[in-house]
């Protein structure tokens, strides 16, 4: 049943085939309150119809009065029920309309920010521009919208952007990749590794002090995952005099250690945040089994912040 475009005259119709769903998508794309509201109502109607259909199919039939004509009549009646139950204040259609509105606004904002980021080139390199355009946060088809960065996240990125930019120029590792990882490791500066007296270790990347480390150390209790189980352990971490030293040491480790060769390649050849994060997890940078997913989200948040600050 194709109904063409949505209008007040066919507001009681129900989208029930591919053509009608295509029309709904086109209408929603107009990004007007009326079209979004009507689209949401139509999708709710479709959902309600399928729900009623499932309920009827789960009900046993006697078989005495069953017929093709009866089935058709029942189907038409179900459609009317679905339409009548849809569009109620506070119902599913309101939630769908709200999500569509956010999705449209987010898509427009991302497109504008992306264009601004390409023209401004915040760190002055083509590698960053490529990473920013391929790793930008997006709104998925199932309606998950990226969260807006917090003030604390924005302040953290702004605080360390200059140093990260300098290290990027020297090593080729995108500043946003480093800033995102530093933000993830420290809770955007809230949970930095500190010495017993409370002084900062300036360790933004959670790098431990192994046998080959001859510099300062900070000994703290940390969470490690052993066979998938979170376990508290006392561990020694590297300590630095400045945050700049932390960025330089991290970049040196990524670029010089064969262990992180894959992550290095992803960072220096325009790889995405996801590919870089996956490379680090596969190399054993952290024991958290969800580290790559968490890190890629943090990097995407950083990319979003840096575009806004450019």
Coordinates of C-alpha atoms in Angstrom, one line a residue:
X1 CA 0.0 0.0 0.0
X2 CA 1.9 3.1 -1.1
X3 CA 0.6 6.4 0.2
X4 CA 3.0 8.8 -1.4
X5 CA 4.2 11.8 0.6
X6 CA 2.8 12.5 4.0
X7 CA 0.1 15.2 4.3
X8 CA -2.9 16.0 6.6
X9 CA -5.2 14.3 4.2
X10 CA -3.6 10.9 4.7
X11 CA -2.6 11.2 8.3
X12 CA -4.8 8.2 9.2
X13 CA -2.9 6.0 6.7
X14 CA -0.4 3.5 7.8
X15 CA 3.1 3.0 6.3
X16 CA 3.1 -0.8 5.6
X17 CA 5.5 -1.3 2.7
X18 CA 8.9 -0.4 1.4
X19 CA 7.7 2.4 -0.8
X20 CA 5.8 4.1 2.1
X21 CA 8.8 3.7 4.4
X22 CA 10.9 5.3 1.7
X23 CA 8.5 8.2 1.6
X24 CA 8.7 8.5 5.4
X25 CA 12.5 8.7 5.2
X26 CA 12.3 11.5 2.6
X27 CA 9.8 13.5 4.7
X28 CA 11.9 13.1 7.8
X29 CA 14.9 14.4 5.8
X30 CA 13.1 17.7 5.3
X31 CA 13.9 18.4 9.0
X32 CA 10.7 20.3 9.8
X33 CA 8.8 19.8 13.0
X34 CA 5.6 18.8 11.2
X35 CA 7.3 16.2 9.0
X36 CA 9.3 14.8 11.9
X37 CA 6.2 14.5 14.1
X38 CA 4.2 12.8 11.4
X39 CA 7.1 10.5 10.5
X40 CA 7.4 9.5 14.2
X41 CA 3.6 8.8 14.3
X42 CA 3.8 6.6 11.2
X43 CA 6.7 4.5 12.6
X44 CA 4.8 4.1 15.9
X45 CA 1.7 2.9 13.9
X46 CA 3.9 0.4 12.0
X47 CA 5.3 -0.9 15.3
X48 CA 1.9 -1.2 16.9
X49 CA 0.5 -3.1 13.9
X50 CA 3.4 -5.6 14.1
X51 CA 2.8 -5.9 17.9
X52 CA -1.0 -6.6 17.4
X53 CA -0.2 -9.1 14.6
X54 CA 2.2 -11.0 16.8
X55 CA -0.4 -11.2 19.5
X56 CA -3.0 -12.5 17.1
X57 CA -0.6 -15.1 15.8
X58 CA 0.1 -16.3 19.3
X59 CA -3.6 -16.8 19.9
X60 CA -5.1 -20.2 19.0
X61 CA -7.7 -20.3 16.3
X62 CA -10.7 -22.6 16.2
X63 CA -10.6 -23.0 12.4
X64 CA -14.4 -23.0 12.1
X65 CA -14.8 -19.4 11.0
X66 CA -11.4 -18.9 9.4
X67 CA -11.3 -17.6 5.8
X68 CA -9.2 -15.4 3.6
X69 CA -11.9 -12.7 3.7
X70 CA -11.9 -12.9 7.5
X71 CA -8.1 -12.6 7.7
X72 CA -8.2 -9.5 5.4
X73 CA -10.9 -7.9 7.5
X74 CA -8.9 -8.6 10.7
X75 CA -5.7 -7.1 9.1
X76 CA -7.6 -4.0 8.1
X77 CA -9.1 -3.7 11.6
X78 CA -5.6 -4.1 13.2
X79 CA -4.3 -1.3 11.0
X80 CA -7.1 1.0 12.3
X81 CA -6.3 0.0 15.9
X82 CA -2.6 0.7 15.3
X83 CA -3.4 4.2 13.9
X84 CA -5.8 5.1 16.7
X85 CA -3.3 4.0 19.4
X86 CA -0.5 6.0 17.8
X87 CA 0.4 9.7 18.3
X88 CA -0.8 9.9 21.9
X89 CA 0.9 12.5 24.1
X90 CA 3.9 11.1 26.0
X91 CA 3.8 7.9 23.8
X92 CA 6.4 6.2 21.6
X93 CA 5.9 8.7 18.8
X94 CA 7.0 11.6 21.0
X95 CA 10.2 9.7 21.9
X96 CA 10.9 8.9 18.2
X97 CA 10.3 12.5 17.2
X98 CA 12.7 13.7 19.9
X99 CA 15.4 11.3 18.7
X100 CA 14.9 12.3 15.1
X101 CA 15.1 16.0 16.0
X102 CA 18.4 15.3 17.8
X103 CA 19.7 13.2 15.0
X104 CA 19.0 15.9 12.4
X105 CA 20.6 18.6 14.6
X106 CA 23.6 16.4 15.3
X107 CA 24.2 15.6 11.6
X108 CA 24.0 19.3 10.7
X109 CA 26.4 20.3 13.5
X110 CA 28.9 17.6 12.6
X111 CA 28.9 18.6 8.9
X112 CA 29.4 22.3 9.8
X113 CA 32.2 21.4 12.3
X114 CA 33.9 19.1 9.9
X115 CA 34.0 21.8 7.2
X116 CA 35.4 24.2 9.7
X117 CA 38.0 21.7 10.9
X118 CA 39.3 21.1 7.4
X119 CA 39.7 24.7 6.6
X120 CA 41.3 25.7 9.9
X121 CA 43.8 22.8 10.2
X122 CA 44.2 23.2 14.0
X123 CA 47.6 21.5 14.1
X124 CA 48.8 22.3 10.7
X125 CA 49.2 18.8 9.3
X126 CA 47.3 16.7 6.7
X127 CA 47.5 13.6 8.9
X128 CA 45.3 15.2 11.6
X129 CA 42.8 16.5 9.1
X130 CA 42.4 13.0 7.6
X131 CA 42.0 11.4 11.0
X132 CA 39.5 14.0 12.0
X133 CA 37.3 13.5 9.0
X134 CA 37.4 9.7 9.2
X135 CA 37.0 9.4 13.0
X136 CA 34.4 12.1 13.7
X137 CA 31.6 11.1 16.1
X138 CA 28.4 10.2 14.3
X139 CA 24.8 9.3 14.9
X140 CA 24.1 5.7 14.2
X141 CA 21.0 4.3 12.4
X142 CA 19.7 2.8 15.7
X143 CA 19.4 6.3 17.2
X144 CA 22.5 6.5 19.5
X145 CA 23.7 10.1 19.6
X146 CA 27.2 11.0 20.7
X147 CA 27.2 12.9 24.0
X148 CA 28.3 16.5 24.0
X149 CA 31.7 17.0 25.6
X150 CA 31.7 18.2 29.2
X151 CA 33.4 21.4 30.4
X152 CA 36.0 19.3 32.2
X153 CA 36.8 17.4 29.0
X154 CA 37.1 20.6 27.0
X155 CA 39.4 22.2 29.6
X156 CA 41.6 19.2 29.7
X157 CA 42.0 19.2 26.0
X158 CA 42.7 22.9 25.9
X159 CA 45.3 22.6 28.7
X160 CA 47.4 20.0 26.9
X161 CA 46.8 20.8 23.2
X162 CA 49.9 22.9 22.6
X163 CA 52.3 20.2 24.0
X164 CA 50.4 17.5 22.1
X165 CA 50.7 19.5 18.9
X166 CA 54.5 19.9 19.3
X167 CA 54.9 16.2 19.9
X168 CA 52.7 15.4 16.8
X169 CA 55.1 17.5 14.7
X170 CA 58.0 15.6 15.9
X171 CA 56.6 12.1 15.8
X172 CA 53.6 12.1 13.4
X173 CA 51.2 10.7 16.1
X174 CA 48.0 12.8 15.9
X175 CA 47.6 15.2 18.8
X176 CA 44.0 14.2 19.3
X177 CA 45.0 10.5 19.6
X178 CA 47.3 11.4 22.4
X179 CA 45.0 13.8 24.1
X180 CA 42.1 11.3 23.9
X181 CA 44.3 8.6 25.5
X182 CA 45.5 10.9 28.2
X183 CA 41.9 11.9 28.9
X184 CA 40.8 8.3 29.1
X185 CA 43.7 7.2 31.4
X186 CA 43.2 10.1 33.9
X187 CA 39.4 10.6 33.8
X188 CA 40.1 13.9 31.9
X189 CA 42.5 15.0 34.7
X190 CA 40.4 14.0 37.7
X191 CA 42.4 10.9 38.6
X192 CA 46.0 11.6 37.8
X193 CA 48.7 9.3 39.2
X194 CA 50.1 11.0 42.3
X195 CA 53.0 10.5 44.7
X196 CA 52.2 9.6 48.3
X197 CA 52.5 13.3 49.3
X198 CA 49.8 14.2 46.8
X199 CA 52.1 15.8 44.2
X200 CA 51.4 14.9 40.6
X201 CA 53.5 12.4 38.8
X202 CA 52.6 14.1 35.5
X203 CA 52.0 10.6 34.1
X204 CA 49.0 11.0 31.8
X205 CA 49.2 7.7 30.0
X206 CA 49.4 5.1 32.8
X207 CA 52.9 3.9 31.8
X208 CA 54.4 1.6 34.4
X209 CA 57.9 1.8 35.6
X210 CA 59.5 -1.5 34.3
X211 CA 62.9 -2.9 35.0
X212 CA 64.5 -0.7 32.4
X213 CA 63.1 2.6 33.8
X214 CA 65.7 4.6 35.7
X215 CA 63.7 7.7 36.4
X216 CA 61.3 8.8 39.2
X217 CA 58.4 6.5 40.2
X218 CA 55.0 6.8 41.8
X219 CA 53.6 3.7 43.6
X220 CA 49.9 3.5 43.7
X221 CA 47.1 0.9 43.8
X222 CA 45.6 0.2 40.4
X223 CA 42.9 -2.0 38.8
X224 CA 44.2 -4.9 36.6
X225 CA 42.1 -7.4 34.7
X226 CA 43.3 -11.0 35.3
X227 CA 41.4 -13.5 33.2
X228 CA 38.7 -10.9 32.8
X229 CA 38.3 -10.3 36.5
X230 CA 39.1 -6.8 37.9
X231 CA 41.8 -7.1 40.6
X232 CA 43.4 -4.4 42.8
X233 CA 47.2 -4.4 42.7
X234 CA 50.1 -2.2 43.9
X235 CA 52.1 -1.0 41.0
X236 CA 55.0 1.4 40.2
X237 CA 54.4 4.0 37.5
X238 CA 56.8 6.4 35.7
X239 CA 56.9 9.9 37.1
X240 CA 57.9 13.1 35.2
X241 CA 58.9 16.6 36.0
X242 CA 56.4 18.1 33.5
X243 CA 53.4 17.0 31.4
X244 CA 55.5 17.7 28.3
X245 CA 57.9 15.0 29.4
X246 CA 55.0 12.6 29.7
X247 CA 53.8 13.2 26.1
X248 CA 57.4 12.9 24.8
X249 CA 58.0 9.6 26.7
X250 CA 54.7 8.2 25.5
X251 CA 55.4 9.1 21.9
X252 CA 58.9 7.6 22.1
X253 CA 57.5 4.3 23.4
X254 CA 54.9 4.1 20.6
X255 CA 57.3 5.0 17.8
X256 CA 60.3 3.0 19.0
X257 CA 58.9 -0.2 20.5
X258 CA 58.3 -3.0 18.0
X259 CA 55.4 -4.0 20.3
X260 CA 53.4 -1.0 19.1
X261 CA 54.4 -1.1 15.5
X262 CA 50.8 -1.6 14.3
X263 CA 49.5 1.2 16.4
X264 CA 52.3 3.4 15.2
X265 CA 51.4 2.6 11.6
X266 CA 47.8 3.4 12.2
X267 CA 48.6 6.8 13.8
X268 CA 51.1 7.9 11.2
X269 CA 49.3 6.8 8.0
X270 CA 45.9 8.5 8.6
X271 CA 44.3 5.5 10.4
X272 CA 41.1 6.0 12.4
X273 CA 40.7 6.3 16.1
X274 CA 39.2 2.8 16.2
X275 CA 42.1 1.2 14.3
X276 CA 44.7 3.0 16.5
X277 CA 42.9 1.9 19.7
X278 CA 42.6 -1.7 18.5
X279 CA 46.3 -1.7 17.7
X280 CA 47.1 -0.6 21.2
X281 CA 44.8 -3.2 22.8
X282 CA 46.2 -6.0 20.6
X283 CA 49.7 -5.0 21.7
X284 CA 48.7 -5.4 25.4
X285 CA 48.8 -1.7 26.3
X286 CA 46.0 -2.3 28.9
X287 CA 44.4 -5.4 30.4
X288 CA 40.9 -4.0 30.2
X289 CA 39.1 -6.2 27.6
X290 CA 37.0 -3.1 26.5
X291 CA 40.0 -0.8 26.3
X292 CA 39.8 -0.2 22.5
X293 CA 36.2 0.7 22.5
X294 CA 36.6 3.1 25.5
X295 CA 39.7 4.7 24.0
X296 CA 38.2 5.3 20.6
X297 CA 35.2 7.1 22.2
X298 CA 37.7 9.3 24.1
X299 CA 39.6 10.1 21.0
X300 CA 36.4 10.9 19.1
X301 CA 35.4 13.2 21.9
X302 CA 38.7 15.0 21.7
X303 CA 38.3 15.4 17.9
X304 CA 34.9 17.0 18.5
X305 CA 36.4 19.3 21.1
X306 CA 39.3 20.4 19.0
X307 CA 37.0 21.2 16.0
X308 CA 34.9 23.4 18.3
X309 CA 38.0 25.1 19.8
X310 CA 39.6 25.8 16.4

